[in-house]
Amino acid sequence: MNHRKKVALISFNWANHFSLALGYLKAYALKDDLIRKNIDIEIIDFDTEILNVQQVIYYLSQIKPEMIGFSCYCWNILKVLDTARIIKKLFPDTIIVLGGPEAGPAGLKYLAENPFLDIVVKGEGEITFSDVLRHYLNNSGLNGIPGILFRQNGSIIENPDREPIENLGEIPSPYLEGILIPRDKVTYIETYRGCIFRCHYCYEGKNLPKLRFFPEDRVKKEIEFVLSNPDIKSFHFIDTVFNLRKERLAKLAEIIASANRFGSELRTVEIIAEFVDEETIPLFKKANIKSVETGPQTVNEDTLKIVNRFYKADKFRNAIKLLEENGIEVTSDLIIGLPGDNFFKFVHSAKTIIDMKPSNIVFSILHVLPGTILYEKSSEFNLKYDDKAPHLILESPDFPFEDIDKAVIMAYSIDKEYNIRKPFFSKKNI
Amino acid sequence: MIKYDKIYLGSICNNKCSLCLSNKAIPFQSDLNTIFNFLEQKQSLENILLYGGEPTLRKDILQIIQKAVTLGAKRIKILTNGRILSDINTLYSLMDAGCFLFEIKLWGSNPVVHDKITRITGSFHETISSLNNLAPIQDKFVAVRIPICKDNYRDIQNIVILSINFGVNRIILSYNDPNLSLKDILPFVINSLNISIFNRTWILTEGFPFCVMKDLAKHMNEIYGDSIFSIGYNLTHHNKCSDCVFRTICPGIDSEYIKNNSIEFSPVLENKYLEDIRRLYES
């Protein structure tokens, strides 16, 4: 009897989230007869809040996969490396593959520094990972697969990049294929890939500059499928800009409204506030959007120019007012440590946004992420950052370490004060 | 940084702090209707700060909070000596009504220093008890205000450490005694700033001019536009201040202090961040 190979696709998440990316990998791989007939692919989402590396190792030691693929982000790569290192010690024949935005752009570094890693997938992984699986089954070597780096006879080989997938319709929907089961609060739908902006701190715009859309009927079916589940009280879109074009927004709102018989809410969709006007609001309401997240990351002109960030103060302010007045909560994001900012400029941004009265403000420290312009040109920007993930900024020309540190501490205090919510207790309960 | 509409609830207090201006006033309680009218007349009620005297002594404090909530206030902060909040039921009542932000005055790290200034035996334990009650509650904001005077300036580092141990979200060192030399207390202030930042707790100063703070200007509450220091003080500038680059934005210092300590002031002639600070101050 034919021995079926076992492949584990692993993601370290938190708060009950699951990996859409791994769903895509599996859905695409299973299109291939050879893979479908010979490999069992198991997606495992480990919750890092609940499980430690030892528990993950124990689980893997029970299923003993021949190959493990890890979905890597700046927030989970350290756990990935810990797990991979121990697995390789225990089961030296296991092939370890990394992919995702943390591993791809820094693949050479990760392979060089971690001898237990075998393959790194660069860029979009669906076709590339499928190729890796097929070549593994055929035992035909990896030299012909674009979009990977791999170890061969002690050397690291980097194959040419693979072009982004032109027709996203080639990737089957992991929801419609039954690979991912929608769950309340953590279900994501993607309608397109890429970004119209080229912010220097972001991976998306630089590496996936061309917008590519999933076919409309497939998006419609995904939305209808997710919303047919009465347990889904809220769900999300992961599009870089949900309100990209008004006519498109109108179509999506119509699809959602028609399918939304259980009143599911759309929460925390990423928008460009400057695109919001009086016509947008009814569309947001039709789509049952309850909360949106938006920039501007900074309001300082010099900084915006340096990091190539789009921001129109008046339109942004007007959008927050419009959205909040119409009961749509706005979360505004600010980044600490952007090149061009200093302590006082950052505070000015915070003060400006506070004055606009969004429901929430999220402060985060700059992560100099692999694959971004800031990462690649860090010496040009004179940035000092931690090589180790999550690649926090340490110092920039006008923002010395001490000031960044103080800005972070201050932001934590402002966050507690500004984002205060009624506590979950009542006098009646004591 | 978050601007609060400040509402004075009257001078009545259960402490008798030697330097407190309310303590010198005739006992007085603001009329409830006047407070309600003030709240109702605000076009956009977002943040309010209730202060006194001691706001928690008012029998109608819950009504005031509830009224503000009804009118749309999102953040209601009480500036308090905390003694009444040592009763956990009272604390929960305030929170139930809609007040989750507290700024608690702490004068000393021990009863000897604290009670000497408040002139109420047992006040320290009650204030500490309120911090203890607040500590385990997740969704709240607690700042500790440390008014600095001649009787406690050597103790402020200990007060800062004590506050940090209660997990407070901010500490404010408020210069409160015109008879005390700023230069004398500066080493204690700098040490307190370092202790607080080392322990990841944001710390601000009030009443210390730019020429004293120098490179520590980022800790000056005045530049964030949320200082309450100037309330009740007669602030002015020294002649030497005319040469200072911060002349137009520095709130100045108590006029009595300037008379007695003119030698301490030396104008700041340049600052790398002047324009950024000015813009921040003016925004």
XYZ file of C-alpha atoms in Angstrom:
713
model
C 0.000 0.000 0.000
C 1.189 3.482 -0.896
C 2.560 5.336 2.155
C 0.926 8.757 2.303
C 3.281 11.540 3.318
C 2.383 13.856 6.139
C 2.884 17.588 5.835
C 2.096 19.951 8.688
C 1.444 23.614 8.018
C 1.928 25.521 11.232
C 1.004 28.976 12.339
C 1.555 30.521 15.729
C -1.320 32.870 16.364
C -3.057 34.406 19.330
C -6.570 35.012 20.574
C -8.088 32.091 18.707
C -7.074 33.405 15.269
C -6.383 31.060 12.382
C -4.174 31.425 9.364
C -5.883 32.290 6.090
C -2.482 32.070 4.349
C -2.082 28.394 5.243
C -5.624 27.764 4.053
C -4.619 29.151 0.663
C -1.490 26.958 0.540
C -3.468 23.816 1.231
C -6.329 24.751 -1.102
C -3.932 25.386 -3.967
C -1.812 22.288 -3.297
C -4.845 20.005 -3.290
C -5.655 21.050 -6.854
C -2.766 18.820 -7.891
C -3.683 15.138 -8.357
C -0.271 13.863 -7.376
C -0.260 15.846 -4.132
C -3.864 15.007 -3.312
C -3.239 11.294 -3.765
C 0.019 11.143 -1.852
C 0.082 13.778 0.856
C -2.032 14.510 3.900
C -1.740 18.202 4.665
C -2.711 19.246 8.173
C -3.050 22.898 9.141
C -2.287 23.491 12.801
C -2.920 26.844 14.417
C -1.168 27.035 17.760
C -2.393 29.689 20.125
C 0.709 31.235 21.631
C -1.267 32.588 24.558
C -2.157 29.092 25.656
C 0.558 26.799 24.311
C 4.321 26.830 24.739
C 6.963 25.361 22.426
C 7.211 22.137 24.459
C 3.535 21.431 23.866
C 3.910 22.128 20.152
C 6.881 19.747 19.986
C 4.885 17.095 21.802
C 2.041 17.413 19.304
C 4.408 17.190 16.347
C 6.228 14.244 17.881
C 2.924 12.378 17.831
C 2.063 13.026 14.194
C 5.667 12.913 12.896
C 5.260 14.892 9.673
C 7.836 14.406 6.926
C 7.683 18.098 6.137
C 6.696 21.116 8.225
C 5.855 24.495 6.740
C 5.814 27.472 9.072
C 3.968 30.725 8.405
C 6.371 33.386 9.664
C 5.681 36.883 10.888
C 7.794 39.200 13.009
C 5.679 38.338 16.039
C 6.087 34.553 15.813
C 9.449 33.860 14.153
C 11.288 33.281 17.429
C 8.840 30.536 18.387
C 9.080 29.114 14.872
C 12.862 28.888 15.130
C 12.720 27.322 18.590
C 10.264 24.712 17.367
C 12.145 23.995 14.130
C 15.482 23.628 15.927
C 14.164 21.055 18.389
C 12.196 19.161 15.743
C 15.305 18.865 13.585
C 17.250 17.476 16.552
C 14.553 14.932 17.329
C 13.639 14.064 13.738
C 16.606 14.985 11.477
C 14.835 13.841 8.306
C 11.959 16.278 8.702
C 12.107 18.964 6.030
C 11.633 22.410 7.493
C 10.162 25.073 5.214
C 9.617 28.704 6.166
C 7.437 31.198 4.359
C 5.627 34.458 5.022
C 6.629 38.111 5.155
C 9.204 37.646 7.914
C 11.063 34.737 6.333
C 10.891 35.439 2.591
C 12.727 38.761 2.344
C 15.339 37.646 4.905
C 15.598 34.057 3.679
C 19.339 34.122 3.131
C 19.935 35.378 6.646
C 17.623 32.820 8.228
C 19.148 29.912 6.314
C 22.688 31.081 7.049
C 22.074 31.523 10.759
C 19.921 28.444 11.308
C 21.366 25.211 9.927
C 18.215 23.293 10.853
C 16.187 25.127 8.187
C 15.967 23.564 4.721
C 13.857 25.787 2.458
C 12.574 29.354 2.532
C 9.730 30.400 0.234
C 9.910 34.000 -0.993
C 6.810 36.048 -1.851
C 3.411 34.500 -2.526
C 3.600 30.887 -1.552
C 0.675 29.082 -3.165
C 2.301 27.933 -6.417
C 5.808 27.756 -4.988
C 4.867 25.542 -2.067
C 2.898 23.272 -4.363
C 5.996 22.946 -6.553
C 8.079 22.099 -3.493
C 5.621 19.342 -2.549
C 5.570 17.936 -6.083
C 9.338 17.895 -6.364
C 9.511 16.262 -2.963
C 7.217 13.479 -4.122
C 9.172 13.080 -7.359
C 12.479 13.412 -5.542
C 13.483 15.704 -8.404
C 15.454 18.417 -6.652
C 14.627 22.031 -6.053
C 16.780 23.845 -8.579
C 13.969 24.474 -11.011
C 11.532 26.055 -8.568
C 11.371 29.836 -8.747
C 10.785 31.718 -5.479
C 12.798 29.599 -3.052
C 16.100 29.506 -1.244
C 17.338 26.125 -0.108
C 20.262 24.279 1.333
C 22.208 21.932 -0.956
C 25.420 20.136 0.005
C 26.195 22.704 2.670
C 25.596 25.708 0.405
C 22.599 28.004 0.212
C 21.097 28.271 -3.256
C 18.810 31.168 -4.142
C 16.560 30.564 -7.123
C 15.113 33.476 -9.119
C 12.012 35.181 -7.718
C 8.581 34.059 -8.813
C 6.223 36.617 -10.297
C 3.098 37.319 -8.230
C 0.115 35.184 -9.249
C -1.605 37.049 -12.055
C -4.997 35.396 -11.757
C -5.981 35.000 -8.119
C -8.942 32.913 -9.253
C -6.446 30.058 -9.619
C -6.339 29.829 -5.833
C -9.387 27.923 -4.580
C -11.220 29.438 -1.621
C -10.210 27.659 1.585
C -13.668 28.417 2.981
C -15.608 27.086 0.018
C -13.345 24.021 -0.169
C -14.052 23.245 3.488
C -10.419 23.673 4.472
C -11.083 26.541 6.857
C -14.208 26.713 8.961
C -15.407 30.274 9.614
C -15.431 31.206 13.291
C -16.856 34.215 15.045
C -14.585 37.296 15.283
C -11.600 35.686 13.556
C -12.824 35.064 10.019
C -11.059 37.042 7.324
C -11.968 37.540 3.695
C -9.519 38.809 1.105
C -10.907 40.425 -2.040
C -7.655 41.639 -3.553
C -3.908 41.652 -3.037
C -1.543 44.570 -3.263
C -1.735 48.201 -2.274
C -2.056 51.487 -4.102
C 0.326 53.113 -1.627
C 4.075 52.674 -1.215
C 4.649 53.452 2.439
C 8.269 52.775 3.261
C 7.529 51.017 6.536
C 5.101 48.552 4.951
C 5.746 45.282 3.176
C 2.614 45.203 1.078
C 2.972 48.147 -1.308
C 6.580 47.493 -2.162
C 6.350 43.790 -2.834
C 2.842 43.529 -4.229
C 2.506 46.838 -6.049
C -0.004 45.747 -8.673
C -3.568 45.310 -7.515
C -4.903 41.859 -8.316
C -8.490 40.999 -7.537
C -10.139 37.727 -6.640
C -13.018 37.018 -9.036
C -16.194 38.796 -7.998
C -18.389 35.695 -7.986
C -15.918 33.859 -5.752
C -15.822 36.777 -3.287
C -19.614 36.813 -3.339
C -19.772 33.100 -2.599
C -17.263 33.445 0.250
C -19.221 36.279 1.833
C -22.493 34.384 1.469
C -20.916 31.266 2.941
C -19.488 33.082 5.944
C -22.712 34.973 6.564
C -24.835 31.852 6.275
C -23.420 30.815 9.645
C -25.533 32.298 12.461
C -22.587 31.982 14.862
C -20.590 34.594 12.965
C -21.472 37.732 14.884
C -18.590 39.672 13.341
C -16.000 39.144 10.615
C -13.273 41.062 8.813
C -11.719 41.881 5.473
C -7.941 41.936 5.208
C -7.795 44.134 2.108
C -5.180 46.845 2.473
C -7.796 49.511 1.707
C -11.391 48.338 2.060
C -12.832 51.571 0.631
C -10.515 51.498 -2.364
C -13.072 52.607 -4.962
C -16.595 53.757 -4.353
C -18.268 51.597 -7.017
C -16.459 48.540 -5.700
C -17.453 49.413 -2.154
C -21.053 49.744 -3.307
C -20.936 46.258 -4.843
C -19.447 44.711 -1.716
C -21.960 46.508 0.497
C -24.772 45.145 -1.661
C -23.423 41.590 -1.464
C -22.973 41.799 2.305
C -26.385 43.388 2.884
C -28.142 40.744 0.767
C -26.387 37.879 2.516
C -26.438 39.246 6.041
C -29.595 37.657 7.383
C -28.166 37.154 10.892
C -26.951 40.746 11.243
C -23.253 39.955 11.371
C -21.086 43.009 11.970
C -18.068 44.011 9.974
C -15.323 45.103 12.333
C -11.923 46.744 12.102
C -11.669 46.986 8.341
C -8.660 48.956 7.144
C -9.681 52.114 5.350
C -8.112 55.256 3.978
C -10.009 57.915 5.904
C -9.364 60.544 3.254
C -11.506 58.533 0.804
C -14.530 58.759 3.097
C -17.230 61.301 2.303
C -20.990 61.667 2.719
C -21.619 59.081 0.015
C -19.392 56.519 1.703
C -21.254 56.478 5.000
C -24.495 54.852 3.719
C -22.374 52.202 1.991
C -20.492 51.473 5.215
C -23.789 51.263 7.056
C -25.251 48.996 4.411
C -22.269 46.691 4.882
C -22.958 46.858 8.639
C -19.488 48.209 9.356
C -19.207 48.961 13.052
C -15.561 49.891 13.298
C -12.754 50.889 10.986
C -9.014 51.250 11.400
C -6.936 53.875 9.659
C -3.643 55.803 9.848
C -2.259 58.295 9.634
C 0.836 56.960 11.536
C 2.129 60.550 11.778
C 0.828 63.990 10.876
C 4.210 65.651 10.429
C 4.842 66.747 6.881
C 8.572 65.989 6.786
C 8.017 62.539 8.198
C 5.147 61.804 5.823
C 7.384 62.736 2.920
C 10.292 60.618 4.147
C 8.141 57.515 4.634
C 6.031 58.216 1.550
C 2.761 58.232 3.488
C -0.432 59.735 2.068
C -2.236 62.095 4.475
C -4.630 64.980 3.923
C -5.318 66.608 7.279
C -8.673 68.230 6.524
C -10.140 65.195 4.794
C -8.855 62.916 7.536
C -10.401 65.065 10.262
C -13.671 65.313 8.369
C -13.795 61.546 7.872
C -13.341 60.828 11.572
C -16.118 63.269 12.381
C -18.444 61.760 9.778
C -17.772 58.185 10.824
C -18.062 58.798 14.561
C -21.237 60.849 14.149
C -22.712 57.945 12.244
C -21.876 55.417 14.931
C -18.877 53.866 13.196
C -15.973 53.603 15.626
C -12.661 54.804 14.283
C -9.334 53.462 15.463
C -6.509 55.753 14.461
C -2.948 54.408 14.321
C 0.247 56.239 15.154
C 3.800 54.921 14.887
C 6.588 55.868 17.270
C 10.079 56.213 15.816
C 9.482 56.980 12.138
C 12.462 58.618 10.436
C 11.913 62.374 10.392
C 10.031 62.342 13.680
C 11.419 63.268 17.061
C 9.840 63.051 20.498
C 8.003 66.354 20.220
C 6.852 65.750 16.664
C 5.445 62.400 17.719
C 3.615 64.070 20.600
C 2.274 66.631 18.136
C 0.835 63.777 16.062
C -0.770 62.268 19.146
C -2.191 65.607 20.222
C -3.547 66.284 16.734
C -5.291 62.921 16.556
C -6.651 63.186 20.109
C -8.158 66.492 19.053
C -10.004 64.708 16.211
C -11.702 62.429 18.785
C -11.591 58.974 17.208
C -13.004 56.205 19.417
C -9.579 54.629 19.871
C -5.968 55.460 19.234
C -3.398 52.701 18.777
C 0.245 53.546 19.351
C 2.887 51.182 18.051
C 6.632 51.337 17.815
C 8.162 51.188 14.358
C 9.089 47.674 13.246
C 11.753 47.804 10.549
C 10.354 44.810 8.726
C 12.241 42.695 6.196
C 11.068 43.463 2.677
C 10.284 47.109 3.384
C 12.118 50.133 1.995
C 13.127 51.158 5.515
C 14.733 47.729 6.023
C 16.508 47.683 2.722
C 17.701 51.274 2.935
C 18.175 51.434 6.684
C 21.712 52.762 6.368
C 20.542 55.499 3.988
C 17.884 56.489 6.529
C 20.465 56.141 9.306
C 18.232 53.793 11.263
C 19.400 51.539 14.040
C 17.043 48.656 14.668
C 17.114 45.271 16.309
C 18.198 42.596 13.800
C 16.193 40.122 15.787
C 12.427 40.014 15.209
C 10.210 41.906 15.747
C 12.870 44.354 14.472
C 12.021 47.262 16.729
C 13.512 50.630 15.878
C 16.257 51.594 18.318
C 17.315 54.973 17.064
C 16.902 57.329 14.127
C 18.760 60.578 13.432
C 16.299 62.836 15.304
C 14.907 60.246 17.648
C 17.610 58.931 20.008
C 17.040 55.683 21.876
C 16.208 57.412 25.161
C 13.518 59.522 23.502
C 11.961 56.565 21.693
C 11.880 54.693 24.977
C 10.220 57.621 26.728
C 7.753 58.080 23.864
C 6.732 54.429 24.220
C 6.229 54.800 27.979
C 4.274 58.007 27.472
C 2.152 56.430 24.746
C 1.269 53.552 27.065
C 0.036 56.051 29.623
C -1.970 58.051 27.053
C -3.387 54.802 25.681
C -4.729 53.868 29.124
C -6.226 57.307 29.591
C -7.666 57.845 26.120
C -8.950 54.354 25.402
C -10.595 53.905 28.807
C -13.694 51.737 28.820
C -16.275 50.970 31.454
C -14.863 48.119 33.541
C -16.539 44.743 33.448
C -17.889 44.818 36.945
C -20.804 46.265 38.732
C -21.369 47.300 42.266
C -24.288 44.920 42.252
C -21.875 42.037 41.736
C -19.629 42.717 44.714
C -2.414 66.055 26.277
C -6.090 65.152 26.632
C -7.855 68.408 27.351
C -10.340 68.340 30.214
C -13.052 70.816 31.044
C -12.222 71.599 34.653
C -15.150 71.798 37.047
C -14.587 73.237 40.502
C -16.863 71.550 42.994
C -16.041 73.705 46.003
C -13.384 74.169 48.653
C -14.600 71.720 51.282
C -11.967 69.097 52.063
C -11.291 66.436 54.668
C -7.563 67.229 54.685
C -6.036 70.443 55.976
C -2.926 70.599 53.836
C -0.681 73.395 54.922
C -0.051 74.755 51.420
C -3.434 74.132 49.859
C -5.208 77.165 48.474
C -8.628 75.587 49.004
C -7.800 75.203 52.646
C -7.406 78.964 52.919
C -10.729 79.649 51.213
C -14.065 79.982 52.964
C -15.761 76.567 52.944
C -17.877 76.609 49.861
C -19.688 74.141 47.689
C -20.529 74.858 44.043
C -24.248 74.811 43.392
C -25.476 71.632 41.718
C -27.659 73.501 39.248
C -24.751 75.718 38.277
C -22.663 72.611 37.614
C -25.460 71.026 35.600
C -25.914 74.245 33.625
C -22.209 74.342 32.885
C -22.306 70.747 31.661
C -25.414 71.322 29.576
C -24.007 74.419 27.951
C -20.890 72.648 26.707
C -21.366 72.010 23.002
C -19.276 68.902 22.945
C -18.742 67.251 26.268
C -15.821 64.872 25.973
C -13.546 65.036 29.019
C -14.165 66.582 32.412
C -11.986 66.968 35.480
C -13.762 67.307 38.802
C -11.671 69.049 41.441
C -12.017 70.927 44.689
C -11.534 70.814 47.660
C -12.297 67.165 47.849
C -14.897 66.237 45.187
C -15.758 62.864 46.727
C -17.151 64.540 49.833
C -20.104 65.845 47.882
C -23.266 63.863 48.529
C -24.328 64.533 44.933
C -21.062 63.425 43.309
C -22.730 60.400 41.673
C -25.431 62.658 40.242
C -22.782 64.943 38.743
C -20.954 62.006 37.170
C -24.154 60.461 35.854
C -25.221 63.795 34.396
C -21.887 64.130 32.598
C -22.198 60.584 31.251
C -25.731 61.272 30.059
C -24.490 64.350 28.243
C -21.862 62.285 26.444
C -18.708 62.697 28.518
C -16.293 59.880 27.697
C -13.663 60.550 30.326
C -14.505 61.784 33.797
C -11.505 62.258 36.008
C -11.553 63.076 39.707
C -8.708 64.918 41.375
C -8.867 63.560 44.889
C -6.919 62.895 48.041
C -8.310 59.379 47.776
C -9.369 59.018 51.390
C -13.025 58.364 50.644
C -12.042 55.769 48.021
C -10.527 53.659 50.776
C -14.092 52.425 51.086
C -14.306 50.011 48.187
C -18.076 50.354 47.911
C -17.745 54.075 47.359
C -15.071 53.464 44.752
C -17.264 50.979 42.915
C -20.194 53.395 43.094
C -18.137 56.077 41.390
C -16.992 53.633 38.727
C -20.486 52.309 38.259
C -21.650 55.886 37.720
C -19.050 56.327 34.971
C -15.852 57.638 36.557
C -12.830 55.459 35.729
C -10.029 58.013 35.908
C -8.504 59.095 39.171
C -5.740 61.503 40.021
C -4.752 60.945 43.613
C -2.649 63.332 45.660
C 0.047 61.683 47.703
C 2.219 63.846 49.914
C 4.509 61.317 51.491
C 5.738 57.760 51.333
C 4.833 57.216 54.978
C 2.385 58.526 57.556
C 4.974 60.716 59.232
C 5.544 62.850 56.143
C 2.076 62.597 54.610
C -0.047 63.180 57.698
C 2.159 66.035 58.833
C 1.320 67.902 55.628
C -2.357 66.946 55.485
C -2.622 67.590 59.209
C -4.947 64.617 59.517
C -3.745 61.551 61.364
C -4.628 58.427 59.430
C -4.984 60.182 56.071
C -1.946 58.388 54.644
C -3.393 54.960 55.341
C -6.700 55.916 53.771
C -5.045 57.285 50.618
C -2.870 54.191 50.333
C -5.918 52.040 50.850
C -7.576 53.717 47.855
C -4.537 52.949 45.676
C -4.704 49.403 46.950
C -8.387 49.188 46.005
C -7.693 50.512 42.524
C -4.616 48.395 41.802
C -6.359 45.134 40.784
C -8.948 46.843 38.569
C -7.880 46.523 34.926
C -10.002 49.133 33.182
C -9.126 52.273 35.034
C -6.619 55.071 34.833
C -4.771 56.179 37.920
C -2.334 59.052 38.171
C -0.575 59.999 41.363
C 0.016 63.687 41.905
C 2.876 64.469 44.249
C 2.747 68.092 45.355
C 6.294 69.041 46.334
C 6.933 71.211 49.363
C 9.635 71.750 51.939
C 8.240 68.974 54.139
C 8.388 66.244 51.501
C 10.907 67.093 48.782
C 13.506 64.739 50.209
C 10.899 61.972 50.141
C 9.644 62.288 46.576
C 11.746 59.405 45.229
C 10.180 57.144 47.841
C 6.700 58.392 46.963
C 7.433 57.637 43.309
C 8.556 54.086 44.161
C 5.488 53.562 46.343
C 3.219 54.762 43.521
C 4.926 52.518 40.974
C 4.325 49.566 43.274
C 0.601 50.219 42.934
C 0.914 50.046 39.140
C -0.230 53.603 38.551
C -0.421 54.870 34.978
C 1.223 58.243 35.493
C 3.015 60.277 38.113
C 2.956 64.066 38.314
C 5.513 65.959 40.356
C 3.938 69.302 41.086
C 6.018 72.119 42.470
C 3.811 73.524 45.174
C 5.837 75.640 47.578
C 7.142 79.067 46.545
C 9.373 79.042 49.608
C 11.321 76.079 48.324
C 14.278 76.554 45.993
C 13.786 74.851 42.620
C 17.513 74.280 42.388
C 17.509 72.494 45.742
C 14.811 70.063 44.753
C 15.992 69.474 41.197
C 18.335 66.560 42.059
C 15.409 64.783 43.748
C 13.193 65.472 40.762
C 15.765 64.166 38.283
C 16.270 61.058 40.354
C 12.504 60.539 40.524
C 12.214 60.884 36.748
C 14.893 58.256 36.258
C 13.335 55.863 38.756
C 9.958 56.204 37.106
C 11.181 55.762 33.529
C 13.331 52.811 34.587
C 10.128 51.271 35.940
C 8.232 52.057 32.704
C 5.870 54.578 34.297
C 5.314 57.919 32.581
C 6.158 60.894 34.779
C 5.518 64.598 34.365
C 6.473 67.756 36.192
C 4.450 70.892 36.780
C 5.641 74.321 37.768
C 9.255 73.828 36.725
C 10.263 76.313 34.026
C 12.280 75.422 30.920
C 15.437 76.977 32.323
C 15.330 74.524 35.217
C 14.233 71.462 33.255
C 16.584 72.006 30.295
C 16.913 68.675 28.425
C 14.091 67.188 30.477
C 11.477 69.440 28.857
C 9.665 66.393 27.503
C 8.501 65.738 31.072
C 6.920 69.186 31.449
C 3.161 68.855 31.624
C 2.816 72.461 30.478
C 3.839 71.618 26.909
C 1.081 69.013 26.667
C -1.521 71.633 27.584
C -2.977 69.674 30.484
C -1.335 71.324 33.461
C -3.450 72.411 36.396
C -0.481 74.045 38.073
C -1.428 77.581 37.140
C -4.811 77.353 38.859
C -4.737 79.791 41.765
C -1.132 80.897 41.330
C 0.114 84.322 40.433
C 2.569 83.352 37.708
C 4.956 85.825 36.215
C 8.357 86.076 34.513
C 11.666 87.417 35.722
C 13.394 90.284 33.891
C 16.059 87.850 32.716
C 13.356 85.804 30.997
C 13.095 88.354 28.196
C 16.158 86.752 26.582
C 14.810 83.212 26.923
C 13.774 81.453 23.714
C 10.858 79.934 25.618
C 9.639 83.331 26.855
C 6.312 83.173 25.025
C 5.400 79.657 26.025
C 6.838 79.331 29.533
C 4.013 79.816 32.049
C 6.480 81.487 34.408
C 6.774 81.046 38.134
C 5.120 82.339 41.258
C 5.791 86.057 41.670
C 6.803 85.653 45.333
C 9.317 83.040 44.337
C 10.914 85.291 41.747
C 11.391 88.032 44.334
C 13.234 85.682 46.651
C 15.226 83.600 44.191
C 16.151 85.787 41.238
C 19.671 84.400 41.119
C 18.345 80.989 40.027
C 17.053 82.111 36.669
C 19.175 82.031 33.576
C 17.504 82.344 30.188
C 17.629 79.469 27.720
C 19.367 80.933 24.685
C 18.860 78.066 22.270
C 17.118 74.746 22.051
C 17.257 72.252 19.219
C 13.584 71.448 19.553
C 12.283 74.976 20.151
C 10.026 75.088 17.098
C 8.637 71.612 17.735
C 7.934 72.481 21.370
C 6.371 75.787 20.383
C 4.129 74.090 17.842
C 3.134 71.513 20.410
C 2.369 74.146 22.993
C 0.322 76.189 20.580
C -1.617 73.279 19.068
